[in-house]
């Protein structure tokens, strides 16, 4: 292949960055799916999230300079920028800490209800993909109210709630295999609870 003639651009593009992507990210971008950069003040880590996976973004230094050019392999090229490092996105486990990221649910303190995040806000604080968060929510003690707000529920409160539910079932003679949800909700609304 003959050498390609290069010409330096008269206006260098200093905002140009080089990012090495995993195939999963490239595939998401090609399918025009949402890919988000997420950073927050709780950690210095910046992540890139597809709909299903989380990738840590890091700077990779190089002793060689890389020329970023436009043009074709058969014609001439124009050097737009020269970089001495590139960004790299590598698959990592998501940061999922519901206990420190969510307000604790309390019936007696409605002010926590206003501060509770929805799923998109939760993704920003968690630094995880929506799918990874949804999977983790299925096995966690997180309560989601009718507005989509997420609250952490202490396991002790969850056990107390279960104890009260079982006691109500026993006192009312209801079968554990056919719990009348509407009647349970009405009973809880009528009598309230001090432990949540």
Backbone as JSON Lines, residues from 0, in Angstrom:
{"i":0,"aa":"X","n":[0.85,-1.17,0.0],"ca":[0.0,0.0,0.0],"c":[0.9,1.23,0.0]}
{"i":1,"aa":"X","n":[0.66,2.17,-0.89],"ca":[1.47,3.38,-0.93],"c":[1.2,4.25,0.29]}
{"i":2,"aa":"X","n":[2.19,5.03,0.71],"ca":[1.98,5.88,1.88],"c":[0.89,6.92,1.61]}
{"i":3,"aa":"X","n":[0.12,7.26,2.65],"ca":[-0.94,8.24,2.52],"c":[-0.39,9.62,2.89]}
{"i":4,"aa":"X","n":[-0.49,10.61,2.01],"ca":[-0.01,11.94,2.36],"c":[-0.91,12.57,3.43]}
{"i":5,"aa":"X","n":[-0.27,13.17,4.44],"ca":[-1.01,13.82,5.52],"c":[-0.73,15.31,5.52]}
{"i":6,"aa":"X","n":[-1.74,16.08,5.83],"ca":[-1.62,17.53,5.94],"c":[-2.16,17.92,7.3]}
{"i":7,"aa":"X","n":[-1.45,18.8,8.0],"ca":[-1.93,19.28,9.3],"c":[-3.05,20.28,9.09]}
{"i":8,"aa":"X","n":[-4.08,20.15,9.91],"ca":[-5.2,21.09,9.84],"c":[-4.76,22.44,10.35]}
{"i":9,"aa":"X","n":[-5.27,23.51,9.76],"ca":[-4.94,24.86,10.22],"c":[-5.59,25.15,11.56]}
{"i":10,"aa":"X","n":[-6.68,24.46,11.85],"ca":[-7.35,24.63,13.15],"c":[-7.38,23.27,13.84]}
{"i":11,"aa":"X","n":[-6.55,23.12,14.85],"ca":[-6.47,21.86,15.59],"c":[-7.71,21.68,16.45]}
{"i":12,"aa":"X","n":[-8.21,20.48,16.51],"ca":[-9.38,20.15,17.31],"c":[-8.92,19.62,18.66]}
{"i":13,"aa":"X","n":[-8.76,20.51,19.63],"ca":[-8.25,20.13,20.94],"c":[-9.29,19.38,21.78]}
{"i":14,"aa":"X","n":[-10.56,19.45,21.4],"ca":[-11.6,18.75,22.15],"c":[-11.79,17.31,21.69]}
{"i":15,"aa":"X","n":[-11.03,16.89,20.73],"ca":[-11.15,15.54,20.19],"c":[-10.52,14.54,21.15]}
{"i":16,"aa":"X","n":[-11.23,13.44,21.44],"ca":[-10.73,12.39,22.33],"c":[-10.88,11.04,21.64]}
{"i":17,"aa":"X","n":[-10.02,10.12,22.01],"ca":[-10.05,8.78,21.46],"c":[-10.55,7.83,22.55]}
{"i":18,"aa":"X","n":[-11.6,7.06,22.27],"ca":[-12.2,6.15,23.23],"c":[-12.24,4.76,22.63]}
{"i":19,"aa":"X","n":[-11.57,3.82,23.31],"ca":[-11.57,2.42,22.87],"c":[-12.77,1.73,23.51]}
{"i":20,"aa":"X","n":[-13.63,1.13,22.67],"ca":[-14.87,0.55,23.16],"c":[-14.88,-0.97,23.07]}
{"i":21,"aa":"X","n":[-15.58,-1.58,24.01],"ca":[-15.84,-3.01,23.96],"c":[-16.91,-3.25,22.89]}
{"i":22,"aa":"X","n":[-16.96,-4.45,22.3],"ca":[-17.95,-4.74,21.25],"c":[-19.4,-4.51,21.69]}
{"i":23,"aa":"X","n":[-19.71,-4.74,22.98],"ca":[-21.08,-4.55,23.47],"c":[-21.5,-3.09,23.36]}
{"i":24,"aa":"X","n":[-20.58,-2.17,23.63],"ca":[-20.9,-0.74,23.54],"c":[-21.07,-0.35,22.08]}
{"i":25,"aa":"X","n":[-20.16,-0.81,21.24],"ca":[-20.24,-0.51,19.81],"c":[-21.57,-1.0,19.25]}
{"i":26,"aa":"X","n":[-21.97,-2.21,19.62],"ca":[-23.23,-2.77,19.15],"c":[-24.42,-1.91,19.59]}
{"i":27,"aa":"X","n":[-24.41,-1.46,20.85],"ca":[-25.49,-0.6,21.34],"c":[-25.56,0.71,20.56]}
{"i":28,"aa":"X","n":[-24.39,1.3,20.3],"ca":[-24.37,2.55,19.54],"c":[-24.86,2.34,18.11]}
{"i":29,"aa":"X","n":[-24.44,1.23,17.49],"ca":[-24.87,0.94,16.12],"c":[-26.38,0.72,16.03]}
{"i":30,"aa":"X","n":[-26.97,0.17,17.1],"ca":[-28.41,-0.06,17.13],"c":[-29.18,1.18,17.62]}
{"i":31,"aa":"X","n":[-28.43,2.26,17.88],"ca":[-28.98,3.53,18.38],"c":[-29.7,3.36,19.71]}
{"i":32,"aa":"X","n":[-29.17,2.46,20.56],"ca":[-29.69,2.29,21.91],"c":[-29.02,3.32,22.82]}
{"i":33,"aa":"X","n":[-29.64,3.58,23.95],"ca":[-29.09,4.57,24.88],"c":[-27.8,4.07,25.53]}
{"i":34,"aa":"X","n":[-26.78,4.91,25.5],"ca":[-25.51,4.65,26.18],"c":[-25.21,5.91,26.98]}
{"i":35,"aa":"X","n":[-25.02,5.76,28.3],"ca":[-24.86,6.91,29.18],"c":[-23.5,6.94,29.85]}
{"i":36,"aa":"X","n":[-22.9,8.15,29.94],"ca":[-21.75,8.36,30.8],"c":[-22.31,8.8,32.13]}
{"i":37,"aa":"X","n":[-21.87,8.14,33.22],"ca":[-22.39,8.47,34.55],"c":[-21.23,8.71,35.5]}
{"i":38,"aa":"X","n":[-21.25,9.88,36.13],"ca":[-20.29,10.17,37.21],"c":[-21.07,10.87,38.31]}
{"i":39,"aa":"X","n":[-20.61,10.73,39.53],"ca":[-21.24,11.46,40.63],"c":[-20.21,11.77,41.69]}
{"i":40,"aa":"X","n":[-20.61,12.55,42.67],"ca":[-19.66,13.02,43.67],"c":[-19.28,11.95,44.69]}
{"i":41,"aa":"X","n":[-20.01,10.83,44.73],"ca":[-19.72,9.79,45.71],"c":[-18.47,8.98,45.35]}
{"i":42,"aa":"X","n":[-18.04,9.04,44.1],"ca":[-16.88,8.26,43.67],"c":[-16.15,8.99,42.54]}
{"i":43,"aa":"X","n":[-14.88,8.73,42.4],"ca":[-14.11,9.35,41.31],"c":[-14.23,8.55,40.02]}
{"i":44,"aa":"X","n":[-14.88,7.4,40.09],"ca":[-15.03,6.54,38.93],"c":[-16.08,7.1,37.97]}
{"i":45,"aa":"X","n":[-15.73,7.1,36.69],"ca":[-16.69,7.44,35.65],"c":[-17.03,6.15,34.93]}
{"i":46,"aa":"X","n":[-18.32,5.92,34.72],"ca":[-18.73,4.7,34.03],"c":[-19.54,5.04,32.79]}
{"i":47,"aa":"X","n":[-19.57,4.08,31.91],"ca":[-20.39,4.15,30.71],"c":[-21.34,2.98,30.8]}
{"i":48,"aa":"X","n":[-22.64,3.23,30.66],"ca":[-23.64,2.17,30.8],"c":[-24.44,2.0,29.53]}
{"i":49,"aa":"X","n":[-24.52,0.75,29.08],"ca":[-25.48,0.4,28.04],"c":[-26.77,0.05,28.78]}
{"i":50,"aa":"X","n":[-27.76,-0.46,28.1],"ca":[-29.0,-0.87,28.76],"c":[-28.79,-2.05,29.71]}
{"i":51,"aa":"X","n":[-27.74,-2.85,29.46],"ca":[-27.58,-4.09,30.23],"c":[-26.25,-4.23,30.97]}
{"i":52,"aa":"X","n":[-25.23,-3.4,30.65],"ca":[-23.91,-3.6,31.25],"c":[-23.27,-2.27,31.66]}
{"i":53,"aa":"X","n":[-22.29,-2.38,32.57],"ca":[-21.57,-1.22,33.09],"c":[-20.08,-1.36,32.75]}
{"i":54,"aa":"X","n":[-19.48,-0.24,32.32],"ca":[-18.07,-0.21,31.92],"c":[-17.38,0.95,32.62]}
{"i":55,"aa":"X","n":[-16.21,0.68,33.2],"ca":[-15.41,1.72,33.83],"c":[-14.58,2.41,32.75]}
{"i":56,"aa":"X","n":[-14.57,3.75,32.79],"ca":[-13.81,4.54,31.82],"c":[-12.53,5.03,32.49]}
{"i":57,"aa":"X","n":[-11.38,4.69,31.91],"ca":[-10.09,5.11,32.45],"c":[-9.21,5.68,31.35]}
{"i":58,"aa":"X","n":[-8.31,6.54,31.75],"ca":[-7.34,7.09,30.8],"c":[-6.14,6.15,30.72]}
{"i":59,"aa":"X","n":[-5.69,5.86,29.51],"ca":[-4.54,4.99,29.29],"c":[-3.45,5.82,28.64]}
{"i":60,"aa":"X","n":[-2.35,6.01,29.39],"ca":[-1.23,6.81,28.9],"c":[-0.42,6.02,27.87]}
{"i":61,"aa":"X","n":[0.23,6.74,26.97],"ca":[1.07,6.11,25.96],"c":[2.32,6.95,25.76]}
{"i":62,"aa":"X","n":[3.45,6.28,25.55],"ca":[4.68,7.03,25.27],"c":[4.7,7.5,23.82]}
{"i":63,"aa":"X","n":[3.83,6.95,23.0],"ca":[3.72,7.37,21.59],"c":[2.55,8.32,21.41]}
{"i":64,"aa":"X","n":[2.67,9.2,20.47],"ca":[1.56,10.07,20.12],"c":[0.72,9.4,19.04]}
{"i":65,"aa":"X","n":[-0.58,9.63,19.11],"ca":[-1.5,9.1,18.12],"c":[-2.06,10.26,17.31]}
{"i":66,"aa":"X","n":[-2.03,10.11,16.0],"ca":[-2.58,11.14,15.12],"c":[-4.03,10.8,14.82]}
{"i":67,"aa":"X","n":[-4.92,11.72,15.08],"ca":[-6.32,11.54,14.72],"c":[-6.54,12.33,13.44]}
{"i":68,"aa":"X","n":[-6.86,11.6,12.36],"ca":[-6.96,12.22,11.05],"c":[-8.26,11.86,10.37]}
{"i":69,"aa":"X","n":[-8.68,12.72,9.47],"ca":[-9.83,12.44,8.61],"c":[-9.32,12.25,7.2]}
{"i":70,"aa":"X","n":[-10.09,11.58,6.38],"ca":[-9.68,11.33,5.01],"c":[-9.88,9.88,4.67]}
{"i":71,"aa":"X","n":[-9.38,9.47,3.54],"ca":[-9.54,8.08,3.13],"c":[-8.16,7.45,2.96]}
{"i":72,"aa":"X","n":[-8.14,6.13,2.95],"ca":[-6.87,5.41,2.81],"c":[-6.26,5.57,1.42]}
{"i":73,"aa":"X","n":[-7.07,5.88,0.41],"ca":[-6.53,6.02,-0.95],"c":[-6.22,7.47,-1.3]}
{"i":74,"aa":"X","n":[-6.78,8.4,-0.56],"ca":[-6.53,9.82,-0.85],"c":[-5.58,10.39,0.18]}
{"i":75,"aa":"X","n":[-5.74,11.65,0.45],"ca":[-4.91,12.3,1.47],"c":[-5.7,12.45,2.75]}
{"i":76,"aa":"X","n":[-4.99,12.62,3.84],"ca":[-5.63,12.79,5.14],"c":[-5.27,14.11,5.77]}
{"i":77,"aa":"X","n":[-6.14,14.57,6.67],"ca":[-5.9,15.81,7.39],"c":[-5.81,15.49,8.87]}
{"i":78,"aa":"X","n":[-4.68,15.82,9.49],"ca":[-4.49,15.58,10.92],"c":[-5.32,16.59,11.7]}
{"i":79,"aa":"X","n":[-6.25,16.1,12.5],"ca":[-7.14,16.96,13.28],"c":[-6.63,17.18,14.7]}
{"i":80,"aa":"X","n":[-5.94,16.18,15.25],"ca":[-5.47,16.29,16.62],"c":[-4.36,15.27,16.87]}
{"i":81,"aa":"X","n":[-3.54,15.54,17.88],"ca":[-2.49,14.62,18.3],"c":[-2.73,14.35,19.78]}
{"i":82,"aa":"X","n":[-2.83,13.07,20.14],"ca":[-3.1,12.72,21.54],"c":[-2.02,11.78,22.06]}
{"i":83,"aa":"X","n":[-1.75,11.91,23.37],"ca":[-0.74,11.04,23.99],"c":[-1.38,10.01,24.92]}
{"i":84,"aa":"X","n":[-2.7,10.01,25.0],"ca":[-3.41,8.99,25.76],"c":[-4.77,8.78,25.12]}
{"i":85,"aa":"X","n":[-5.4,7.68,25.51],"ca":[-6.76,7.44,25.04],"c":[-7.6,6.95,26.22]}
{"i":86,"aa":"X","n":[-8.91,7.02,26.06],"ca":[-9.83,6.52,27.07],"c":[-10.2,5.08,26.72]}
{"i":87,"aa":"X","n":[-10.38,4.29,27.77],"ca":[-10.72,2.89,27.56],"c":[-11.91,2.53,28.44]}
{"i":88,"aa":"X","n":[-12.86,1.8,27.9],"ca":[-14.04,1.36,28.65],"c":[-13.97,-0.15,28.83]}
{"i":89,"aa":"X","n":[-13.88,-0.59,30.09],"ca":[-13.76,-2.02,30.41],"c":[-14.94,-2.45,31.28]}
{"i":90,"aa":"X","n":[-15.47,-3.63,31.03],"ca":[-16.61,-4.17,31.76],"c":[-16.25,-4.31,33.24]}
{"i":91,"aa":"X","n":[-17.15,-3.84,34.12],"ca":[-16.97,-3.99,35.57],"c":[-18.3,-4.41,36.19]}
{"i":92,"aa":"X","n":[-18.24,-4.85,37.43],"ca":[-19.45,-5.12,38.18],"c":[-20.06,-3.77,38.57]}
{"i":93,"aa":"X","n":[-21.37,-3.65,38.53],"ca":[-21.99,-2.37,38.87],"c":[-21.84,-2.04,40.35]}
{"i":94,"aa":"X","n":[-21.94,-0.75,40.65],"ca":[-21.89,-0.3,42.05],"c":[-23.34,-0.22,42.54]}
{"i":95,"aa":"X","n":[-23.74,-1.23,43.3],"ca":[-25.12,-1.32,43.77],"c":[-25.14,-1.33,45.29]}
{"i":96,"aa":"X","n":[-25.38,-0.18,45.88],"ca":[-25.44,-0.06,47.33],"c":[-26.73,0.68,47.69]}
{"i":97,"aa":"X","n":[-27.82,-0.08,47.79],"ca":[-29.11,0.53,48.06],"c":[-29.16,1.17,49.44]}
{"i":98,"aa":"X","n":[-28.49,0.55,50.39],"ca":[-28.55,1.03,51.78],"c":[-28.04,2.47,51.91]}
{"i":99,"aa":"X","n":[-26.93,2.79,51.25],"ca":[-26.38,4.14,51.39],"c":[-26.91,5.12,50.34]}
{"i":100,"aa":"X","n":[-27.53,4.6,49.28],"ca":[-28.0,5.46,48.21],"c":[-29.47,5.87,48.32]}
{"i":101,"aa":"X","n":[-30.22,5.18,49.16],"ca":[-31.66,5.44,49.24],"c":[-32.06,5.93,50.63]}
{"i":102,"aa":"X","n":[-33.08,6.78,50.68],"ca":[-33.62,7.15,52.0],"c":[-34.33,5.94,52.61]}
{"i":103,"aa":"X","n":[-34.31,5.86,53.93],"ca":[-35.01,4.77,54.62],"c":[-36.5,5.09,54.67]}
{"i":104,"aa":"X","n":[-37.3,4.1,54.33],"ca":[-38.75,4.31,54.31],"c":[-39.28,4.52,55.71]}
{"i":105,"aa":"X","n":[-40.17,5.5,55.85],"ca":[-40.8,5.77,57.13],"c":[-42.2,6.34,56.89]}
{"i":106,"aa":"X","n":[-43.19,5.7,57.48],"ca":[-44.56,6.21,57.4],"c":[-44.66,7.52,58.17]}
{"i":107,"aa":"X","n":[-43.89,7.6,59.27],"ca":[-43.97,8.76,60.16],"c":[-43.2,9.98,59.66]}
{"i":108,"aa":"X","n":[-42.36,9.82,58.63],"ca":[-41.57,10.94,58.12],"c":[-41.81,11.08,56.61]}
{"i":109,"aa":"X","n":[-42.89,11.78,56.22],"ca":[-43.21,11.91,54.8],"c":[-42.2,12.76,54.02]}
{"i":110,"aa":"X","n":[-41.32,13.49,54.7],"ca":[-40.33,14.3,53.98],"c":[-39.36,13.43,53.2]}
{"i":111,"aa":"X","n":[-39.16,12.17,53.65],"ca":[-38.27,11.27,52.92],"c":[-38.88,10.88,51.58]}
{"i":112,"aa":"X","n":[-40.2,10.96,51.46],"ca":[-40.88,10.57,50.23],"c":[-40.52,11.5,49.08]}
{"i":113,"aa":"X","n":[-40.27,12.77,49.38],"ca":[-39.92,13.74,48.33],"c":[-38.49,13.56,47.84]}
{"i":114,"aa":"X","n":[-37.62,13.05,48.71],"ca":[-36.2,12.9,48.35],"c":[-35.89,11.55,47.71]}
{"i":115,"aa":"X","n":[-36.85,10.67,47.67],"ca":[-36.59,9.33,47.15],"c":[-36.44,9.36,45.62]}
{"i":116,"aa":"X","n":[-35.41,8.71,45.11],"ca":[-35.16,8.75,43.66],"c":[-36.04,7.79,42.86]}
{"i":117,"aa":"X","n":[-36.28,8.16,41.6],"ca":[-36.93,7.22,40.69],"c":[-35.83,6.37,40.04]}
{"i":118,"aa":"X","n":[-36.19,5.53,39.09],"ca":[-35.23,4.59,38.51],"c":[-34.07,5.29,37.79]}
{"i":119,"aa":"X","n":[-34.35,6.35,37.04],"ca":[-33.28,7.08,36.32],"c":[-32.33,7.76,37.3]}
{"i":120,"aa":"X","n":[-32.88,8.37,38.36],"ca":[-32.03,9.01,39.38],"c":[-31.22,7.96,40.13]}
{"i":121,"aa":"X","n":[-31.82,6.82,40.35],"ca":[-31.13,5.73,41.03],"c":[-29.95,5.25,40.18]}
{"i":122,"aa":"X","n":[-30.13,5.2,38.87],"ca":[-29.05,4.78,37.97],"c":[-27.86,5.74,38.08]}
{"i":123,"aa":"X","n":[-28.11,7.02,38.18],"ca":[-27.02,8.0,38.29],"c":[-26.24,7.83,39.58]}
{"i":124,"aa":"X","n":[-26.92,7.55,40.67],"ca":[-26.21,7.41,41.95],"c":[-25.57,6.03,42.08]}
{"i":125,"aa":"X","n":[-26.13,5.03,41.44],"ca":[-25.6,3.67,41.55],"c":[-24.46,3.39,40.58]}
{"i":126,"aa":"X","n":[-24.44,4.05,39.46],"ca":[-23.48,3.75,38.4],"c":[-23.62,2.31,37.96]}
{"i":127,"aa":"X","n":[-24.8,2.01,37.44],"ca":[-25.11,0.68,36.93],"c":[-26.14,0.8,35.82]}
{"i":128,"aa":"X","n":[-26.21,-0.2,34.98],"ca":[-27.2,-0.19,33.91],"c":[-28.59,-0.4,34.5]}
{"i":129,"aa":"X","n":[-29.6,0.0,33.75],"ca":[-30.99,-0.17,34.19],"c":[-31.29,-1.65,34.44]}
{"i":130,"aa":"X","n":[-30.85,-2.52,33.57],"ca":[-31.11,-3.96,33.72],"c":[-30.45,-4.5,34.98]}
{"i":131,"aa":"X","n":[-29.2,-4.11,35.25],"ca":[-28.5,-4.58,36.45],"c":[-29.21,-4.1,37.72]}
{"i":132,"aa":"X","n":[-29.73,-2.87,37.7],"ca":[-30.46,-2.35,38.86],"c":[-31.75,-3.13,39.06]}
{"i":133,"aa":"X","n":[-32.49,-3.35,37.97],"ca":[-33.76,-4.09,38.08],"c":[-33.55,-5.5,38.62]}
{"i":134,"aa":"X","n":[-32.49,-6.17,38.19],"ca":[-32.19,-7.52,38.69],"c":[-31.86,-7.46,40.18]}
{"i":135,"aa":"X","n":[-31.06,-6.49,40.6],"ca":[-30.69,-6.36,42.01],"c":[-31.89,-6.0,42.87]}
{"i":136,"aa":"X","n":[-32.82,-5.2,42.34],"ca":[-34.01,-4.82,43.1],"c":[-34.88,-6.02,43.45]}
{"i":137,"aa":"X","n":[-34.87,-7.04,42.6],"ca":[-35.7,-8.23,42.83],"c":[-35.29,-9.0,44.08]}
{"i":138,"aa":"X","n":[-34.03,-8.88,44.48],"ca":[-33.57,-9.62,45.66],"c":[-33.14,-8.69,46.79]}
{"i":139,"aa":"X","n":[-33.66,-7.46,46.8],"ca":[-33.26,-6.51,47.84],"c":[-34.45,-6.11,48.69]}
{"i":140,"aa":"X","n":[-34.17,-5.38,49.73],"ca":[-35.24,-4.86,50.59],"c":[-35.49,-3.4,50.22]}
{"i":141,"aa":"X","n":[-35.95,-3.2,49.0],"ca":[-36.28,-1.86,48.5],"c":[-37.77,-1.81,48.23]}
{"i":142,"aa":"X","n":[-38.37,-0.74,48.71],"ca":[-39.79,-0.52,48.53],"c":[-39.97,0.53,47.44]}
{"i":143,"aa":"X","n":[-40.9,0.3,46.52],"ca":[-41.18,1.25,45.44],"c":[-42.62,1.7,45.6]}
{"i":144,"aa":"X","n":[-42.82,3.02,45.76],"ca":[-44.18,3.51,45.97],"c":[-44.91,3.71,44.64]}
{"i":145,"aa":"X","n":[-46.13,4.21,44.72],"ca":[-46.96,4.37,43.51],"c":[-46.43,5.41,42.55]}
{"i":146,"aa":"X","n":[-45.49,6.26,42.98],"ca":[-44.9,7.28,42.11],"c":[-43.58,6.82,41.49]}
{"i":147,"aa":"X","n":[-43.15,5.59,41.8],"ca":[-41.89,5.07,41.28],"c":[-40.69,5.46,42.11]}
{"i":148,"aa":"X","n":[-40.92,6.04,43.31],"ca":[-39.82,6.42,44.2],"c":[-39.33,5.18,44.95]}
{"i":149,"aa":"X","n":[-38.01,5.11,45.14],"ca":[-37.38,3.94,45.76],"c":[-36.93,4.27,47.18]}
{"i":150,"aa":"X","n":[-37.2,3.36,48.11],"ca":[-36.82,3.52,49.52],"c":[-36.13,2.25,50.0]}
{"i":151,"aa":"X","n":[-35.16,2.43,50.88],"ca":[-34.53,1.28,51.51],"c":[-35.4,0.86,52.69]}
{"i":152,"aa":"X","n":[-35.6,-0.41,52.86],"ca":[-36.39,-0.94,53.97],"c":[-35.48,-1.84,54.79]}
{"i":153,"aa":"X","n":[-35.24,-1.45,56.05],"ca":[-34.38,-2.25,56.93],"c":[-34.97,-3.66,57.07]}
{"i":154,"aa":"X","n":[-34.09,-4.65,57.13],"ca":[-34.55,-6.03,57.24],"c":[-35.37,-6.25,58.51]}
{"i":155,"aa":"X","n":[-35.01,-5.56,59.59],"ca":[-35.77,-5.7,60.84],"c":[-37.22,-5.25,60.62]}
{"i":156,"aa":"X","n":[-37.4,-4.16,59.89],"ca":[-38.75,-3.68,59.59],"c":[-39.49,-4.66,58.7]}
{"i":157,"aa":"X","n":[-38.77,-5.24,57.77],"ca":[-39.38,-6.23,56.87],"c":[-39.84,-7.44,57.66]}
{"i":158,"aa":"X","n":[-39.03,-7.9,58.63],"ca":[-39.41,-9.04,59.47],"c":[-40.6,-8.7,60.35]}
{"i":159,"aa":"X","n":[-40.64,-7.47,60.89],"ca":[-41.77,-7.04,61.7],"c":[-43.06,-7.01,60.86]}
{"i":160,"aa":"X","n":[-42.93,-6.52,59.64],"ca":[-44.07,-6.47,58.73],"c":[-44.59,-7.88,58.44]}
{"i":161,"aa":"X","n":[-43.68,-8.8,58.18],"ca":[-44.05,-10.19,57.91],"c":[-44.71,-10.81,59.15]}
{"i":162,"aa":"X","n":[-44.16,-10.54,60.34],"ca":[-44.74,-11.05,61.57],"c":[-46.17,-10.54,61.74]}
{"i":163,"aa":"X","n":[-46.38,-9.25,61.48],"ca":[-47.72,-8.68,61.63],"c":[-48.68,-9.27,60.59]}
{"i":164,"aa":"X","n":[-48.19,-9.47,59.38],"ca":[-49.02,-10.07,58.34],"c":[-49.43,-11.49,58.73]}
{"i":165,"aa":"X","n":[-48.48,-12.27,59.21],"ca":[-48.79,-13.65,59.62],"c":[-49.75,-13.68,60.8]}
{"i":166,"aa":"X","n":[-49.59,-12.74,61.74],"ca":[-50.49,-12.67,62.89],"c":[-51.9,-12.31,62.42]}
{"i":167,"aa":"X","n":[-52.0,-11.35,61.49],"ca":[-53.31,-10.95,60.95],"c":[-53.96,-12.12,60.23]}
{"i":168,"aa":"X","n":[-53.19,-12.87,59.46],"ca":[-53.73,-14.05,58.76],"c":[-54.28,-15.06,59.77]}
{"i":169,"aa":"X","n":[-53.53,-15.27,60.83],"ca":[-53.95,-16.24,61.84],"c":[-55.2,-15.77,62.57]}
{"i":170,"aa":"X","n":[-55.22,-14.5,63.0],"ca":[-56.38,-13.97,63.73],"c":[-57.64,-13.93,62.87]}
{"i":171,"aa":"X","n":[-57.51,-13.66,61.6],"ca":[-58.66,-13.57,60.7],"c":[-59.05,-14.93,60.09]}
{"i":172,"aa":"X","n":[-58.19,-15.92,60.28],"ca":[-58.48,-17.24,59.72],"c":[-58.26,-17.32,58.21]}
{"i":173,"aa":"X","n":[-57.47,-16.44,57.7],"ca":[-57.21,-16.43,56.26],"c":[-56.15,-17.46,55.92]}
{"i":174,"aa":"X","n":[-56.28,-18.09,54.78],"ca":[-55.32,-19.09,54.33],"c":[-54.07,-18.39,53.78]}
{"i":175,"aa":"X","n":[-52.86,-18.85,54.15],"ca":[-51.64,-18.26,53.59],"c":[-51.51,-18.44,52.08]}
{"i":176,"aa":"X","n":[-52.23,-19.41,51.53],"ca":[-52.16,-19.64,50.08],"c":[-53.16,-18.78,49.31]}
{"i":177,"aa":"X","n":[-54.06,-18.09,50.03],"ca":[-55.04,-17.23,49.36],"c":[-55.25,-15.97,50.18]}
{"i":178,"aa":"X","n":[-54.21,-15.14,50.28],"ca":[-54.27,-13.93,51.09],"c":[-55.14,-12.89,50.38]}
{"i":179,"aa":"X","n":[-56.17,-12.37,51.04],"ca":[-56.98,-11.32,50.43],"c":[-56.25,-9.97,50.53]}
{"i":180,"aa":"X","n":[-55.57,-9.59,49.47],"ca":[-54.71,-8.4,49.5],"c":[-55.47,-7.13,49.83]}
{"i":181,"aa":"X","n":[-56.67,-6.96,49.26],"ca":[-57.46,-5.76,49.52],"c":[-57.81,-5.64,51.0]}
{"i":182,"aa":"X","n":[-58.23,-6.74,51.61],"ca":[-58.58,-6.74,53.03],"c":[-57.35,-6.46,53.89]}
{"i":183,"aa":"X","n":[-56.19,-7.01,53.5],"ca":[-54.94,-6.73,54.23],"c":[-54.59,-5.24,54.15]}
{"i":184,"aa":"X","n":[-54.71,-4.66,52.96],"ca":[-54.4,-3.24,52.78],"c":[-55.35,-2.38,53.6]}
{"i":185,"aa":"X","n":[-56.66,-2.74,53.62],"ca":[-57.64,-1.98,54.4],"c":[-57.35,-2.1,55.89]}
{"i":186,"aa":"X","n":[-56.95,-3.29,56.33],"ca":[-56.62,-3.51,57.73],"c":[-55.4,-2.67,58.13]}
{"i":187,"aa":"X","n":[-54.39,-2.65,57.28],"ca":[-53.19,-1.86,57.58],"c":[-53.51,-0.37,57.59]}
{"i":188,"aa":"X","n":[-54.37,0.08,56.65],"ca":[-54.75,1.5,56.61],"c":[-55.56,1.89,57.84]}
{"i":189,"aa":"X","n":[-56.41,0.98,58.31],"ca":[-57.26,1.26,59.47],"c":[-56.46,1.3,60.77]}
{"i":190,"aa":"X","n":[-55.57,0.33,60.92],"ca":[-54.83,0.21,62.19],"c":[-53.45,0.86,62.15]}
{"i":191,"aa":"X","n":[-52.95,1.18,60.97],"ca":[-51.65,1.8,60.87],"c":[-50.55,0.87,61.32]}
{"i":192,"aa":"X","n":[-49.32,1.39,61.32],"ca":[-48.2,0.61,61.84],"c":[-47.14,1.55,62.34]}
{"i":193,"aa":"X","n":[-46.52,1.17,63.43],"ca":[-45.5,2.02,64.05],"c":[-44.09,1.6,63.67]}
{"i":194,"aa":"X","n":[-43.94,0.48,63.01],"ca":[-42.6,-0.05,62.78],"c":[-42.06,0.3,61.41]}
{"i":195,"aa":"X","n":[-42.84,0.84,60.5],"ca":[-42.33,1.2,59.18],"c":[-42.02,2.67,59.12]}
